[in-house]
Short mmCIF file of C-alpha atoms in Angstrom, two decimals:
data_model
loop_
_atom_site.label_atom_id
_atom_site.label_comp_id
_atom_site.label_asym_id
_atom_site.label_seq_id
_atom_site.Cartn_x
_atom_site.Cartn_y
_atom_site.Cartn_z
CA MET E 1 29.97 19.05 8.88
CA SER E 2 28.30 16.35 6.86
CA SER E 3 25.31 14.39 8.03
CA SER E 4 26.09 10.72 8.56
CA SER E 5 23.76 7.78 8.12
CA SER E 6 23.86 4.27 6.71
CA HIS E 7 23.43 3.85 2.99
CA ARG E 8 19.99 2.70 1.84
CA PRO E 9 18.22 2.63 -1.53
CA ARG E 10 16.36 5.87 -1.93
CA GLY E 11 13.77 7.53 -4.08
CA PRO E 12 13.87 11.12 -5.20
CA VAL E 13 13.27 12.56 -1.73
CA ALA E 14 15.62 12.45 1.23
CA ARG E 15 14.61 9.96 3.92
CA HIS E 16 15.68 12.53 6.48
CA THR E 17 13.34 15.12 4.99
CA LYS E 18 10.60 13.45 7.03
CA MET E 19 9.62 15.82 9.83
CA ARG E 20 8.53 13.71 12.75
CA SER E 21 6.05 15.00 15.27
CA PRO E 22 8.51 16.41 17.78
CA GLY E 23 9.54 18.63 14.86
CA LEU E 24 7.32 21.62 15.27
CA ILE E 25 8.28 25.01 14.20
CA PRO E 26 11.01 26.52 12.05
CA ARG E 27 14.43 25.11 11.71
CA LEU E 28 16.50 27.59 13.31
CA LEU E 29 19.75 27.27 14.46
CA LYS E 30 22.45 25.23 15.78
CA GLY E 31 21.74 27.44 18.50
CA ALA E 32 20.75 30.92 17.57
CA ALA E 33 18.91 32.49 14.72
CA PHE E 34 15.48 31.15 15.45
CA ALA E 35 15.03 33.40 18.43
CA LEU E 36 15.22 36.68 16.58
CA SER E 37 12.16 36.13 14.41
CA ALA E 38 9.80 36.01 17.38
CA VAL E 39 11.84 38.53 19.32
CA LEU E 40 11.35 41.18 16.64
CA VAL E 41 7.86 41.45 18.03
CA ALA E 42 8.70 41.37 21.73
CA ILE E 43 11.46 43.95 21.46
CA VAL E 44 8.97 46.48 20.16
CA GLY E 45 7.63 47.10 23.63
CA VAL E 46 10.81 48.90 24.62
CA GLY E 47 12.47 49.67 21.28
CA ALA E 48 11.55 53.32 20.77
CA TYR E 49 11.83 54.20 24.41
CA ALA E 50 15.28 52.71 24.94
CA TYR E 51 16.73 53.32 21.50
CA ASN E 52 20.14 54.71 22.45
CA ASP E 53 20.65 52.27 25.28
CA TYR E 54 19.58 49.11 23.50
CA PHE E 55 20.10 49.91 19.83
CA GLY E 56 23.61 51.31 20.04
CA SER E 57 25.26 47.96 19.36
CA LEU E 58 22.83 47.27 16.53
CA ARG E 59 23.86 50.53 14.84
CA GLU E 60 27.55 49.73 15.26
CA ASN E 61 27.20 46.28 13.64
CA ALA E 62 24.55 47.07 11.02
CA ILE E 63 24.40 44.93 7.88
CA THR E 64 23.88 46.59 4.50
CA LEU E 65 22.05 44.46 1.95
CA ALA E 66 22.77 44.91 -1.74
CA GLY E 67 20.56 47.56 -3.31
CA GLN E 68 19.43 49.02 0.01
CA ASP E 69 20.26 52.38 1.55
CA VAL E 70 22.91 52.57 4.23
CA ASP E 71 20.73 54.80 6.40
CA ALA E 72 17.76 53.33 8.23
CA PRO E 73 14.47 54.22 6.51
CA ASP E 74 11.82 56.34 8.17
CA VAL E 75 9.01 53.80 8.55
CA ASP E 76 5.74 54.67 10.25
CA VAL E 77 3.30 52.01 9.11
CA LEU E 78 3.96 48.73 7.35
CA PRO E 79 2.17 48.93 3.98
CA ASN E 80 -0.38 46.30 3.09
CA GLU E 81 2.15 44.19 1.24
CA ASP E 82 4.32 41.18 1.93
CA VAL E 83 7.63 41.35 3.78
CA ASN E 84 10.47 38.80 3.78
CA ILE E 85 12.92 38.67 6.68
CA LEU E 86 15.98 36.45 6.52
CA VAL E 87 17.20 35.10 9.85
CA THR E 88 20.48 33.22 9.86
CA GLY E 89 22.61 31.68 12.58
CA VAL E 90 26.33 31.00 12.38
CA ASP E 91 28.73 28.73 14.22
CA LYS E 92 30.89 31.54 15.58
CA CYS E 93 33.01 30.92 18.67
CA GLU E 94 32.38 33.96 20.87
CA GLU E 95 34.86 34.94 23.56
CA ASP E 96 32.23 35.20 26.29
CA TRP E 97 30.99 31.65 25.68
CA ALA E 98 34.06 29.80 24.39
CA ASP E 99 34.65 27.97 27.68
CA GLN E 100 31.27 26.29 27.32
CA PHE E 101 32.37 24.58 24.10
CA GLY E 102 35.80 23.27 25.09
CA ASP E 103 37.81 21.89 22.16
CA ARG E 104 35.17 23.14 19.72
CA CYS E 105 36.33 26.73 20.34
CA PRO E 106 40.10 26.90 20.99
CA PRO E 107 41.58 30.34 21.80
CA ALA E 108 43.17 30.70 18.36
CA LEU E 109 39.81 30.20 16.64
CA VAL E 110 38.07 32.63 18.98
CA GLU E 111 40.67 35.28 18.17
CA ALA E 112 40.53 34.61 14.42
CA GLN E 113 36.74 34.97 14.32
CA LYS E 114 36.53 38.23 16.27
CA ASN E 115 36.56 40.51 13.25
CA SER E 116 36.07 38.12 10.36
CA TYR E 117 33.39 35.83 8.97
CA THR E 118 35.80 33.86 6.78
CA GLY E 119 35.41 30.14 7.39
CA GLN E 120 32.19 30.48 9.39
CA LEU E 121 29.08 28.60 8.27
CA ASN E 122 25.48 29.80 8.18
CA ASP E 123 24.09 26.51 9.49
CA VAL E 124 20.60 27.84 10.27
CA ASN E 125 18.69 29.79 7.65
CA MET E 126 15.06 30.74 7.40
CA ILE E 127 12.92 33.22 5.56
CA ILE E 128 10.01 34.67 7.52
CA HIS E 129 7.32 35.60 4.99
CA VAL E 130 4.65 37.99 6.31
CA SER E 131 1.73 38.18 3.88
CA PRO E 132 -0.47 41.18 3.07
CA GLU E 133 -3.92 41.36 4.66
CA PRO E 134 -5.21 38.99 5.87
CA ARG E 135 -1.85 38.62 7.56
CA ARG E 136 -0.24 35.19 7.79
CA VAL E 137 3.30 34.14 8.61
CA THR E 138 5.12 31.34 6.81
CA VAL E 139 8.61 30.41 7.94
CA ILE E 140 10.65 28.57 5.31
CA SER E 141 13.75 26.83 6.60
CA ILE E 142 16.54 26.22 4.11
CA PRO E 143 18.64 23.11 4.89
CA ARG E 144 22.30 23.85 5.37
CA ASP E 145 23.39 20.97 3.09
CA LEU E 146 21.21 22.05 0.16
CA LEU E 147 23.22 22.36 -3.06
CA VAL E 148 22.50 25.72 -4.69
CA ASP E 149 23.89 28.17 -7.22
CA ARG E 150 25.54 31.11 -5.45
CA PRO E 151 25.71 34.52 -7.15
CA THR E 152 28.65 36.89 -7.12
CA CYS E 153 29.18 38.27 -3.60
CA GLU E 154 31.61 40.72 -2.04
CA ASP E 155 34.01 39.46 0.60
CA ILE E 156 34.84 41.26 3.84
CA ASP E 157 37.30 43.53 1.98
CA GLY E 158 34.83 44.43 -0.76
CA ASN E 159 36.35 42.15 -3.39
CA PRO E 160 33.88 40.30 -5.64
CA SER E 161 33.81 36.53 -5.49
CA SER E 162 33.12 34.31 -8.46
CA PRO E 163 29.64 32.81 -8.78
CA ALA E 164 29.49 29.10 -7.99
CA SER E 165 27.25 26.18 -8.93
CA SER E 166 26.15 23.23 -6.77
CA VAL E 167 27.69 24.50 -3.54
CA LYS E 168 26.30 24.05 -0.03
CA PHE E 169 23.99 26.81 1.07
CA ASN E 170 25.78 27.15 4.41
CA GLU E 171 29.00 28.29 2.72
CA SER E 172 27.45 31.61 1.69
CA TYR E 173 28.20 33.47 4.92
CA GLY E 174 31.91 32.63 4.85
CA VAL E 175 32.11 33.97 1.29
CA GLY E 176 30.26 37.25 1.66
CA GLY E 177 28.56 37.63 5.04
CA VAL E 178 24.83 38.01 5.58
CA ASP E 179 24.34 39.86 2.32
CA CYS E 180 25.65 36.84 0.42
CA VAL E 181 23.26 34.59 2.35
CA ALA E 182 20.41 36.92 1.40
CA GLN E 183 21.37 37.00 -2.27
CA THR E 184 21.72 33.22 -2.40
CA ALA E 185 18.34 32.79 -0.69
CA THR E 186 16.71 35.13 -3.21
CA GLN E 187 18.26 33.28 -6.14
CA LEU E 188 17.00 29.98 -4.74
CA THR E 189 13.46 31.02 -3.77
CA GLY E 190 12.66 34.06 -5.90
CA LEU E 191 11.70 35.91 -2.70
CA GLU E 192 13.23 39.37 -2.33
CA ILE E 193 14.77 39.83 1.11
CA ASP E 194 13.58 43.08 2.73
CA HIS E 195 15.39 42.70 6.07
CA ALA E 196 17.99 40.37 7.53
CA ALA E 197 19.26 39.44 10.96
CA LEU E 198 22.07 37.29 12.29
CA MET E 199 22.61 35.72 15.67
CA THR E 200 25.20 33.45 17.24
CA TRP E 201 25.26 30.81 19.97
CA GLY E 202 25.45 33.29 22.83
CA GLY E 203 22.20 34.89 21.75
CA VAL E 204 20.28 31.69 22.35
CA ILE E 205 21.59 31.44 25.89
CA ASP E 206 20.89 35.08 26.75
CA ILE E 207 17.43 35.16 25.19
CA THR E 208 16.27 31.96 26.84
CA ASN E 209 17.50 33.21 30.21
CA ALA E 210 15.75 36.54 29.67
CA ILE E 211 12.31 34.94 29.43
CA GLY E 212 12.85 32.28 32.06
CA GLY E 213 13.11 29.34 29.67
CA VAL E 214 10.67 27.67 27.29
CA ASP E 215 8.62 24.49 27.64
CA VAL E 216 8.99 21.75 25.03
CA CYS E 217 7.23 18.42 24.75
CA LEU E 218 9.21 15.47 23.35
CA ALA E 219 7.44 12.49 21.85
CA ASP E 220 10.71 10.50 21.93
CA PRO E 221 13.70 10.62 24.28
CA ILE E 222 17.01 12.12 23.21
CA PRO E 223 19.81 9.63 23.99
CA TYR E 224 23.01 10.98 25.48
CA ASP E 225 25.04 12.97 22.95
CA LYS E 226 28.70 13.16 23.93
CA GLU E 227 29.31 16.25 21.78
CA THR E 228 26.62 18.38 23.40
CA GLU E 229 26.37 16.38 26.66
CA LEU E 230 22.58 16.45 26.45
CA GLU E 231 20.20 13.65 27.39
CA LEU E 232 16.44 14.09 27.78
CA GLU E 233 13.58 11.71 28.45
CA ALA E 234 10.33 11.86 26.48
CA GLY E 235 7.80 14.27 27.91
CA GLU E 236 7.77 17.92 28.95
CA HIS E 237 10.90 19.91 29.75
CA THR E 238 11.70 23.53 30.55
CA LEU E 239 14.84 24.53 28.68
CA VAL E 240 16.84 27.45 30.06
CA GLY E 241 20.07 29.06 28.91
CA TYR E 242 22.85 26.69 27.90
CA GLU E 243 20.55 23.65 27.97
CA ALA E 244 18.44 25.31 25.27
CA LEU E 245 21.54 25.64 23.11
CA GLN E 246 22.45 22.00 23.77
CA PHE E 247 18.97 21.00 22.65
CA LEU E 248 19.29 22.99 19.44
CA ARG E 249 22.74 21.65 18.59
CA THR E 250 22.18 17.96 19.33
CA ARG E 251 22.09 15.83 16.18
CA LYS E 252 24.03 12.57 16.19
CA THR E 253 21.86 10.65 18.67
CA LEU E 254 18.57 11.61 17.01
CA ALA E 255 16.64 9.17 14.79
CA THR E 256 18.82 9.40 11.66
CA GLY E 257 21.58 11.59 13.05
CA SER E 258 20.97 14.08 10.25
CA ASP E 259 20.83 17.84 10.39
CA LEU E 260 17.18 17.67 9.34
CA ASP E 261 16.40 15.74 12.51
CA ARG E 262 18.03 18.53 14.43
CA ILE E 263 15.94 21.00 12.46
CA GLY E 264 12.86 19.20 13.78
CA ASN E 265 13.91 19.91 17.37
CA GLN E 266 14.73 23.46 16.45
CA GLN E 267 11.22 23.83 15.08
CA LEU E 268 9.83 22.43 18.30
CA TYR E 269 11.79 24.96 20.28
CA MET E 270 10.72 27.82 18.06
CA GLY E 271 7.07 27.00 18.56
CA ALA E 272 7.60 26.98 22.30
CA LEU E 273 9.43 30.29 22.09
CA VAL E 274 6.62 31.92 20.11
CA ARG E 275 4.01 30.71 22.61
CA LYS E 276 6.09 31.96 25.52
CA LEU E 277 6.54 35.39 23.96
CA VAL E 278 2.86 35.90 23.26
CA SER E 279 1.77 34.73 26.69
CA ASN E 280 0.81 37.22 29.37
CA GLU E 281 3.68 35.80 31.40
CA THR E 282 6.14 37.55 29.07
CA PHE E 283 4.32 40.12 26.98
CA SER E 284 2.82 41.94 29.96
CA ASP E 285 5.99 41.73 32.06
CA ALA E 286 7.91 44.98 31.51
CA LEU E 287 11.08 43.70 33.20
CA ALA E 288 11.06 40.55 31.11
CA MET E 289 10.65 42.67 27.99
CA LEU E 290 13.58 44.85 29.01
CA ARG E 291 15.75 41.78 29.62
CA LEU E 292 14.70 40.36 26.28
CA ALA E 293 15.42 43.59 24.43
CA ARG E 294 18.89 43.81 25.94
CA ALA E 295 19.60 40.15 25.14
CA VAL E 296 18.61 40.61 21.51
CA THR E 297 20.33 43.93 20.86
CA SER E 298 23.57 42.77 22.45
CA ASN E 299 23.67 39.52 20.45
CA ALA E 300 22.17 40.36 17.07
CA GLU E 301 23.30 41.99 13.86
CA VAL E 302 20.51 43.39 11.69
CA SER E 303 20.23 45.07 8.31
CA THR E 304 19.85 48.84 8.19
CA GLY E 305 16.10 48.64 7.61
CA LEU E 306 15.62 47.33 11.15
CA LEU E 307 17.71 49.99 12.89
CA ASP E 308 14.81 52.38 13.26
CA PRO E 309 12.65 51.19 16.19
CA MET E 310 9.59 52.25 14.21
CA SER E 311 10.47 49.58 11.65
CA MET E 312 10.12 46.96 14.34
CA VAL E 313 6.97 48.63 15.62
CA SER E 314 5.51 48.43 12.11
CA ILE E 315 6.39 44.75 11.75
CA ALA E 316 5.02 44.01 15.20
CA GLY E 317 1.80 45.84 14.34
CA ALA E 318 1.42 43.65 11.27
CA LEU E 319 1.96 40.48 13.31
CA ARG E 320 -0.19 41.34 16.27
CA GLY E 321 -3.58 39.68 16.14
CA ILE E 322 -2.48 36.78 13.93
CA PRO E 323 -3.72 33.52 15.48
CA LEU E 324 -1.01 31.02 16.37
CA GLU E 325 -2.50 28.55 13.91
CA ASP E 326 -1.77 31.02 11.09
CA TYR E 327 1.95 30.69 11.70
CA ALA E 328 3.14 27.89 9.39
CA PHE E 329 6.62 26.40 9.60
CA ILE E 330 7.91 24.40 6.67
CA GLN E 331 11.14 23.26 5.08
CA PHE E 332 12.29 24.17 1.60
CA PRO E 333 11.55 21.03 -0.47
CA ALA E 334 14.69 18.94 -0.80
CA ALA E 335 15.75 15.54 -2.09
CA ASP E 336 18.86 13.42 -1.71
CA SER E 337 21.57 14.36 -4.16
CA PRO E 338 21.99 11.59 -6.74
CA VAL E 339 25.79 11.91 -6.48
CA ASP E 340 26.31 12.51 -2.75
CA ARG E 341 24.06 11.02 -0.07
CA TYR E 342 25.24 13.65 2.41
CA ARG E 343 23.92 16.50 0.28
CA LEU E 344 20.45 17.66 -0.80
CA VAL E 345 19.08 19.14 -4.01
CA PRO E 346 16.04 21.41 -4.43
CA VAL E 347 12.71 19.92 -5.52
CA GLN E 348 11.73 22.87 -7.65
CA GLU E 349 8.27 21.60 -8.63
CA SER E 350 7.22 21.41 -5.00
CA TRP E 351 8.68 24.83 -4.22
CA GLU E 352 6.68 26.36 -7.06
CA LEU E 353 3.48 25.14 -5.39
CA ILE E 354 4.49 26.84 -2.15
CA ALA E 355 5.69 30.01 -3.87
CA GLN E 356 2.40 30.31 -5.72
CA ALA E 357 0.48 29.96 -2.45
CA LEU E 358 2.60 32.71 -0.91
CA GLU E 359 2.09 35.00 -3.88
CA GLN E 360 -1.67 34.51 -3.79
CA ASN E 361 -1.80 34.69 0.02
CA GLN E 362 -3.42 31.28 0.31
CA PRO E 363 -3.23 29.32 3.58
CA ILE E 364 -0.98 26.27 3.41
CA LEU E 365 -2.49 23.06 4.77
CA LEU E 366 0.12 21.09 6.65
CA GLY E 367 0.18 17.30 6.36
CA GLU E 368 -0.56 15.06 9.31
CA ASP E 369 2.55 13.25 10.49
CA ASP E 370 2.41 9.48 10.90
CA PRO E 371 4.41 8.64 14.06
CA GLU E 372 4.94 5.07 12.79
CA ALA E 373 6.47 6.18 9.50
CA THR E 374 10.21 5.71 9.05
CA GLU E 375 10.62 6.67 5.40
CA THR E 376 9.56 9.75 3.49
CA PRO E 377 6.88 9.09 0.85
CA ALA E 378 7.85 9.75 -2.76
CA PRO E 379 6.91 13.27 -3.92
CA THR E 380 4.14 14.01 -6.38
CA ASP E 381 4.07 16.89 -8.84
CA THR E 382 0.64 18.01 -7.65
CA PRO E 383 -0.96 17.80 -4.20
CA GLU E 384 -4.27 16.22 -3.44
CA PRO E 385 -7.21 18.64 -3.92
CA THR E 386 -8.48 20.29 -0.75
CA THR E 387 -12.07 20.72 0.37
CA ASP E 388 -11.44 24.47 0.46
CA PRO E 389 -10.24 25.77 -2.94
CA THR E 390 -8.74 28.85 -1.27
CA LYS E 391 -6.20 26.66 0.56
CA VAL E 392 -3.14 24.91 -0.80
CA ALA E 393 -2.01 21.52 0.50
CA LEU E 394 1.65 20.65 0.77
CA PRO E 395 2.74 17.72 -1.37
CA GLU E 396 2.37 14.45 0.53
CA TYR E 397 6.04 14.02 1.39
CA LEU E 398 6.37 17.45 3.00
CA ARG E 399 5.35 18.05 6.59
CA GLY E 400 5.11 21.20 8.62
CA SER E 401 3.58 22.58 11.77
CA ASN E 402 1.81 25.57 13.28
CA ALA E 403 2.71 27.68 16.28
CA ASN E 404 -0.22 26.34 18.30
CA ASP E 405 0.98 22.73 17.98
CA PRO E 406 3.07 21.82 21.05
CA GLY E 407 3.90 18.28 19.90
CA VAL E 408 2.64 14.78 20.45
CA GLY E 409 0.94 14.25 23.79
CA CYS E 410 0.59 17.94 24.64
CA GLU E 411 -2.43 20.20 24.54
CA PRO E 412 -2.63 22.69 21.61
CA ALA E 413 -2.08 26.30 22.57
CA ASP E 414 -4.41 29.24 22.03
CA GLY E 415 -3.23 32.79 21.59
CA LEU E 416 -2.64 35.79 19.39
CA PHE E 417 0.27 38.11 18.85
#
């Protein structure tokens, strides 16, 4: 689905690339993938102990990434090196939830999508980069409408597809499943994908129910959206189950009606989810952890490297103790396409700045958002110098947020994984 907005003169960067203050943490999904990144930590509390019960469905639906072993590796301790985890969410109509979506998921489409990914879109895509010591987490969201070069992938029957140029990133899943998404992400970013996970709409509902909802703080109201039937006033809200999915899918009544506006709300939700998971309310509640583990394992597909519970334990061990402010959520730098105002193109110069910071394990300073701003500033090739030479500032036109930032008008959160 294309983003719609009125035509205006534009510079090299998309006006909808502006991440307004309600936009907090990573752009996750139309309703699903975002949850798994934080849940990889929470599930650890029961993973090894309930392996057969909870991990059976994960084994049955395991994803094999190109160049990786089919069998799950024997992992005891995460080495002191970086790890990249791809989390993607697709617009699959699941039988258990189809009634919630009415005309969006007719019976014929539900049946056709049961055992096939053909025609499905990976509308939410993010790479979770975990650095070596000192550990930091940077979540890079890749816009669905970004025009990229896609490598050769294998379709569901094992037949190779032809490589393609200037195609939308969110077409990768329908061509070659999660592995194709991972290969396309690597070609775009240069980051090797170590693990991957996929979730669908139903996962959002189950996971949010499992932890009793999450609290978000909206700086601006969300007008009624007839497609998702959601309307929210500005201020604090507890989102539970289906309402959380509505929140993550709503787009057309947001500021510009673009998918990047929706990404902002998805980031806000992700930050709230992270804070809820690391709170004593959830992390020390064994029953909540069991509910969460079941919700994730029954709704997720993961690559073979995550099938061994010890893999998750290792990742969780690397994440635990990282302050919330050291979780940075950013968007892959993008600009309006010069030939199609509904598409985006990569801003490679800006990405190189971020990639270099990741390689050198330098903290990324996130820009302060101006709530009065309506247009995105023009990009610059180099950022302003920082007072701390060990830190890298995002270029002026890019904005991001940290996991301890609850949004405008709300108190920052404290906490550690």
